[in-house]
GROMACS .gro file of C-alpha atoms in nm:
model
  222
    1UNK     CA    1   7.729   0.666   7.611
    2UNK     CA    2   7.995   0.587   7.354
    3UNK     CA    3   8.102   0.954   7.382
    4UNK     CA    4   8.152   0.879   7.760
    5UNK     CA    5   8.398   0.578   7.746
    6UNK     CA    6   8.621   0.744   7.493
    7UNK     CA    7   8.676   1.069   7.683
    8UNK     CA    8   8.797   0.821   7.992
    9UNK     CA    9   8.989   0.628   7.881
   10UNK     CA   10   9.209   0.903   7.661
   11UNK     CA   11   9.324   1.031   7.989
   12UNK     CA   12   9.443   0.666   8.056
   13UNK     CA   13   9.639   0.637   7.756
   14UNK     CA   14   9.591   0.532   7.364
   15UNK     CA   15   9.593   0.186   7.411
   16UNK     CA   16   9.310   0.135   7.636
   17UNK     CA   17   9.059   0.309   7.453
   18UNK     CA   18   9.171   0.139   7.123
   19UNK     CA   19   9.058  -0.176   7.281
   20UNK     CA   20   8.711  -0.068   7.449
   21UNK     CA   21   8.629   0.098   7.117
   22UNK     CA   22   8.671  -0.254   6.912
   23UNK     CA   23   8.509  -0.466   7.182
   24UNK     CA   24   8.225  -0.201   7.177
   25UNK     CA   25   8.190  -0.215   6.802
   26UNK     CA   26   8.169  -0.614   6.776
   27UNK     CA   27   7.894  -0.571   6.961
   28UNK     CA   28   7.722  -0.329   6.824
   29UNK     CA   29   7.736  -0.527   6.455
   30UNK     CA   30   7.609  -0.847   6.654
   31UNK     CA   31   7.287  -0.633   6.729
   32UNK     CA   32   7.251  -0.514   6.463
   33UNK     CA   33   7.279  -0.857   6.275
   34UNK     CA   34   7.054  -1.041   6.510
   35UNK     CA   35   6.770  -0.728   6.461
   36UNK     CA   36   6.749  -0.753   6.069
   37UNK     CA   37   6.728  -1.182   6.070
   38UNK     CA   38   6.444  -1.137   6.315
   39UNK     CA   39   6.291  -0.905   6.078
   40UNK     CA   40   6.378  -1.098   5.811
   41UNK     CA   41   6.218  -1.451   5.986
   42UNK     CA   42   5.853  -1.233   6.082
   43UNK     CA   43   5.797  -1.035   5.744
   44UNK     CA   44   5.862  -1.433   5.583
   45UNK     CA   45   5.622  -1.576   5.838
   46UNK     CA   46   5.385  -1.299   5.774
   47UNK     CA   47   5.411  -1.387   5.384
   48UNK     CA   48   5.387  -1.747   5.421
   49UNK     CA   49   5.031  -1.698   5.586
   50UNK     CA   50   4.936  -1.466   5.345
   51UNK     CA   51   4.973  -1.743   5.057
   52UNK     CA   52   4.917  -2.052   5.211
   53UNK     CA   53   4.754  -2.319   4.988
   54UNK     CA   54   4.671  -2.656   4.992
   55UNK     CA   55   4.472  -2.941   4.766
   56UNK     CA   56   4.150  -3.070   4.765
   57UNK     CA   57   4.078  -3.422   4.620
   58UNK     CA   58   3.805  -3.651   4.573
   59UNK     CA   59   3.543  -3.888   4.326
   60UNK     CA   60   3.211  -3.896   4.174
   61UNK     CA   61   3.013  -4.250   4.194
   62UNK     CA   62   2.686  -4.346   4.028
   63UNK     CA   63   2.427  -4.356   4.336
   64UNK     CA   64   2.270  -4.716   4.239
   65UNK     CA   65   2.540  -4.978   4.118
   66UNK     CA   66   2.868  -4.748   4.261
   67UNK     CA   67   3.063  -4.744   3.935
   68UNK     CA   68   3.271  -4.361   3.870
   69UNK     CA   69   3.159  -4.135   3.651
   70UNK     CA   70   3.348  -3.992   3.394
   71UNK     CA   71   3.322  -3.617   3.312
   72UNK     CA   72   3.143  -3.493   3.605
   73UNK     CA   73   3.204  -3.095   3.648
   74UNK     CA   74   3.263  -3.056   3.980
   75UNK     CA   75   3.242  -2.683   4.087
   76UNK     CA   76   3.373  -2.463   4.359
   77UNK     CA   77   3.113  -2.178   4.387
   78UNK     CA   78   3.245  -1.815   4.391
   79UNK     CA   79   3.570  -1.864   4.339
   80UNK     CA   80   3.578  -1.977   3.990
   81UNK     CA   81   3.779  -2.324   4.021
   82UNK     CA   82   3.642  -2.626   3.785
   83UNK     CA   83   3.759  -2.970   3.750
   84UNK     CA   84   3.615  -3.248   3.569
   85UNK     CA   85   3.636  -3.608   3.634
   86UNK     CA   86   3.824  -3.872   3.498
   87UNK     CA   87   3.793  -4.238   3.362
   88UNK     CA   88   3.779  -4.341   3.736
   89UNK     CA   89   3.577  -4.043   3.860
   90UNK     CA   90   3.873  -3.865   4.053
   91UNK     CA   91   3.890  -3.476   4.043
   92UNK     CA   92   4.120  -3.219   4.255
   93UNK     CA   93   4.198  -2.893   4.288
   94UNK     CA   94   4.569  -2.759   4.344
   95UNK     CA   95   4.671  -2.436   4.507
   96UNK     CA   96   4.343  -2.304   4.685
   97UNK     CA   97   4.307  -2.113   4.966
   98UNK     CA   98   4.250  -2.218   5.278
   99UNK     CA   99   3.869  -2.184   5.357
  100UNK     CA  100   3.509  -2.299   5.393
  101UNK     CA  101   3.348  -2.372   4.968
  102UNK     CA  102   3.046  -2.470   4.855
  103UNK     CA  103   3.067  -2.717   4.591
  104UNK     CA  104   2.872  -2.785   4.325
  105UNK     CA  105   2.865  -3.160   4.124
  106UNK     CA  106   2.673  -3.186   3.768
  107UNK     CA  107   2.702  -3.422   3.490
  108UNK     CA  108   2.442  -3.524   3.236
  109UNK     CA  109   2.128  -3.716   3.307
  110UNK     CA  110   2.194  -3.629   3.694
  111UNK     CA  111   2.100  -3.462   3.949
  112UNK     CA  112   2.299  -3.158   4.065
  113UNK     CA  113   2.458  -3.209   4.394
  114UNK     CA  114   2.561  -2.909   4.640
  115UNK     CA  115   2.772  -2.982   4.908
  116UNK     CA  116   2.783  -2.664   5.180
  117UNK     CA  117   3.056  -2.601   5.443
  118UNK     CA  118   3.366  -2.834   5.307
  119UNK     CA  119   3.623  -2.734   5.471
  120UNK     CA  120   3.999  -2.630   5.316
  121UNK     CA  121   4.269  -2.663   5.577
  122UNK     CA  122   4.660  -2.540   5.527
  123UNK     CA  123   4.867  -2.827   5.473
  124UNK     CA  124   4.634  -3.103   5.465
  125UNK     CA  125   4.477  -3.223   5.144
  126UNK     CA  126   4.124  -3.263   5.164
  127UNK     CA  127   3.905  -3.509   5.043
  128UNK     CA  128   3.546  -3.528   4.924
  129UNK     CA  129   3.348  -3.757   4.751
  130UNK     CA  130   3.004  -3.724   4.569
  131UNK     CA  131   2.748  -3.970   4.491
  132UNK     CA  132   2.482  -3.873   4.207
  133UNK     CA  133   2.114  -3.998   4.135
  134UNK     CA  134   2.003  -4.093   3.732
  135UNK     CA  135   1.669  -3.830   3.675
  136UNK     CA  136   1.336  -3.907   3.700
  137UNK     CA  137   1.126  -3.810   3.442
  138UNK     CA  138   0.764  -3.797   3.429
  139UNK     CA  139   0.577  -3.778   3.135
  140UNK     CA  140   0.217  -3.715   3.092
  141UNK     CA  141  -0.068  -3.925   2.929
  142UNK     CA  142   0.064  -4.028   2.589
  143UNK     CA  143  -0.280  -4.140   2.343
  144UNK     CA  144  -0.122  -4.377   2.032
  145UNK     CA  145  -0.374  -4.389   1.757
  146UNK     CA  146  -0.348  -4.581   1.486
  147UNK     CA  147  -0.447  -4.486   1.160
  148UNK     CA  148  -0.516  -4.728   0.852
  149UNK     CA  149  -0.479  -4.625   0.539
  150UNK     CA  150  -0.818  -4.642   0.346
  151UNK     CA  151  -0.809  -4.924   0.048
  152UNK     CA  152  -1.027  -4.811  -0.225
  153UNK     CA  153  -1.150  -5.015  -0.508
  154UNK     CA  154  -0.890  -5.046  -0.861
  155UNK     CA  155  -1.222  -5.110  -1.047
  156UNK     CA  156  -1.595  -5.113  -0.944
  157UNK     CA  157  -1.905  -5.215  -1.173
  158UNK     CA  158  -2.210  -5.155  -1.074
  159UNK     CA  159  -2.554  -5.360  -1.257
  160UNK     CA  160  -2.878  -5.230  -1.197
  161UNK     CA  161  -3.236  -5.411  -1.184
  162UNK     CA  162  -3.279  -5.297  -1.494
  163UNK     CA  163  -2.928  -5.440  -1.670
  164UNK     CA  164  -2.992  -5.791  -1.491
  165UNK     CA  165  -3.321  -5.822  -1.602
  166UNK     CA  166  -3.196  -5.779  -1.982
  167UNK     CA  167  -2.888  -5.969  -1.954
  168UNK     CA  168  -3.100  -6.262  -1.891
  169UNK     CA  169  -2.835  -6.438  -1.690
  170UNK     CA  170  -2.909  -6.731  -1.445
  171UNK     CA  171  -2.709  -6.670  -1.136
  172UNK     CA  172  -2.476  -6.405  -1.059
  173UNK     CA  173  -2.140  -6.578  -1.225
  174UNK     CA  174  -2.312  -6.599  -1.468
  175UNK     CA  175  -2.397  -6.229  -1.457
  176UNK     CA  176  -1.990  -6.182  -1.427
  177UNK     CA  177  -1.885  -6.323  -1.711
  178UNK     CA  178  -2.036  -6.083  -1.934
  179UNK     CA  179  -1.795  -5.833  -1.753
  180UNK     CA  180  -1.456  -5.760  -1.967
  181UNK     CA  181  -1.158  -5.877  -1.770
  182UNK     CA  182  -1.361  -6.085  -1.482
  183UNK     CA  183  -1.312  -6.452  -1.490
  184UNK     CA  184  -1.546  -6.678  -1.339
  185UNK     CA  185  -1.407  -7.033  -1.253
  186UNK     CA  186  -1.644  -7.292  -1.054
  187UNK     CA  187  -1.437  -7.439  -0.759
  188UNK     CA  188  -1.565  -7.813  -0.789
  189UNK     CA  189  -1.779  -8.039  -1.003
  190UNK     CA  190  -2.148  -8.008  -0.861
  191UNK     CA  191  -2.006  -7.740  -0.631
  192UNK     CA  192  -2.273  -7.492  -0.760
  193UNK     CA  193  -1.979  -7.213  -0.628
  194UNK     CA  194  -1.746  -7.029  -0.810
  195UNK     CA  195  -1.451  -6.780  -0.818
  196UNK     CA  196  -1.445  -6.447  -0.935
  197UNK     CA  197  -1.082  -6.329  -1.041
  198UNK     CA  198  -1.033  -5.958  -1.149
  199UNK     CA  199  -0.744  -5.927  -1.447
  200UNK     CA  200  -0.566  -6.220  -1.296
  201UNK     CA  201  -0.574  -6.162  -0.929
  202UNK     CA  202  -0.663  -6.376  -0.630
  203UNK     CA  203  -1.000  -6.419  -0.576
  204UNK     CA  204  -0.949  -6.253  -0.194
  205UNK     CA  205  -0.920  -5.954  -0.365
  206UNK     CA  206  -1.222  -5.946  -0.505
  207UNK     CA  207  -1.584  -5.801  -0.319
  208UNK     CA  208  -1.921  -5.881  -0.442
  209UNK     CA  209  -2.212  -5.735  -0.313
  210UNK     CA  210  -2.574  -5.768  -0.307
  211UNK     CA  211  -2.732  -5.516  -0.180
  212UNK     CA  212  -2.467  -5.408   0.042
  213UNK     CA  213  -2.396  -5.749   0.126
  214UNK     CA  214  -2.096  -5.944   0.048
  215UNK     CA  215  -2.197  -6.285  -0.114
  216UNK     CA  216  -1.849  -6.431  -0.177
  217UNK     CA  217  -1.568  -6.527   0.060
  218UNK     CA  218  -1.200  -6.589  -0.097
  219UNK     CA  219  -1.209  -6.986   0.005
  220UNK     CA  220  -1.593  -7.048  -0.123
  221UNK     CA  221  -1.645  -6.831  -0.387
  222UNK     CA  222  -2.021  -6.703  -0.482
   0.00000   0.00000   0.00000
């Protein structure tokens, strides 16, 4: 075509094609120009889909009295992202994709939470808040025994039939005396009772027996 309008206008004379050549030359660099910005504006517009990101934001409350909690790990499963809570329970995530996530809330003493289908949309940030449940634990049937620690005698003497008979003592104080380191004291005038003390120690201390029966009590005596 440009071929065409040159071998015209040279029959014409110089000056006319000099002039249809320019004109047809301004043009030609306008579409040219106007081409490479609109390839320039689609391969941007292409790129800016490709990466677009936006924030997601949100807070982690205690389930019965509402107060945050502090160091939650909140989760985005699959794609790696963790953020932790703060002082006043807030978390967020910068730069993700756009997208559906399934997040995942844990913190000690707590029950996980999983939250399915939250949704990431360009250009907006996103919010989500979690509220988490103490544990419940249940124990089985827990048996407390007690066990006392067996008291066993500092000194024991022992008098047979025999050794009473020959000791020819009256009454069983009586009998005690005659025992090194056993004092016998009587607890009143005309009492007929008395106190057995063993090397200086309280009289509740002490055990007499008869038979296998105790015969003195720490406030009477024998």
């Amino acid at each position: 075509m440009w071929r065409f309008f040159l071998a015209c206008f040279c029959r014409h004379g110089s000056g006319a094609t000099g002039a249809r050549f320019e004109a047809g030359n301004h043009y030609r660099k306008r579409g040219i120009l106007y081409f490479t910005l609109s390839l320039l504006l689609f391969l941007f517009a292409g790129q800016l889909s490709a990466q677009s990101v936006t924030s997601l934001r949100g807070a982690v409350f205690d389930g019965d009295d509402g107060s945050p909690l502090t160091g939650a790990t909140v989760e985005i499963q699959g794609a790696g992202y963790v953020s932790v809570s703060d002082e006043y329970g807030r978390f967020g995530f910068d730069h993700i994709p756009a997208g559906e996530y399934i997040l995942k809330v844990s913190a000690p003493g707590y029950e996980s939470v999983y939250r399915k289908d939250v949704k990431v949309i360009d250009g907006i940030i996103c919010l989500a808040d979690f509220r988490m449940y103490r544990k419940v634990y249940y124990l089985g049937k827990i048996m407390v025994q007690g066990v006392r620690k067996r008291l066993t005698a500092d000194r024991v003497e022992i008098f047979q039939k025999e050794e009473i008979i020959r000791s020819r003592a009256r009454d069983i104080p009586e009998l005690l005396e005659a025992v090194p380191g056993v004092f016998v004291q009587e607890t009143g005038a005309g009492s007929g009772r008395s106190q057995v003390k063993i090397r200086g120690s309280s009289p509740e201390h002490v055990l007499v027996l008869v038979d296998g029966h105790r015969i003195n009590s720490s406030s009477n005596g024998i």
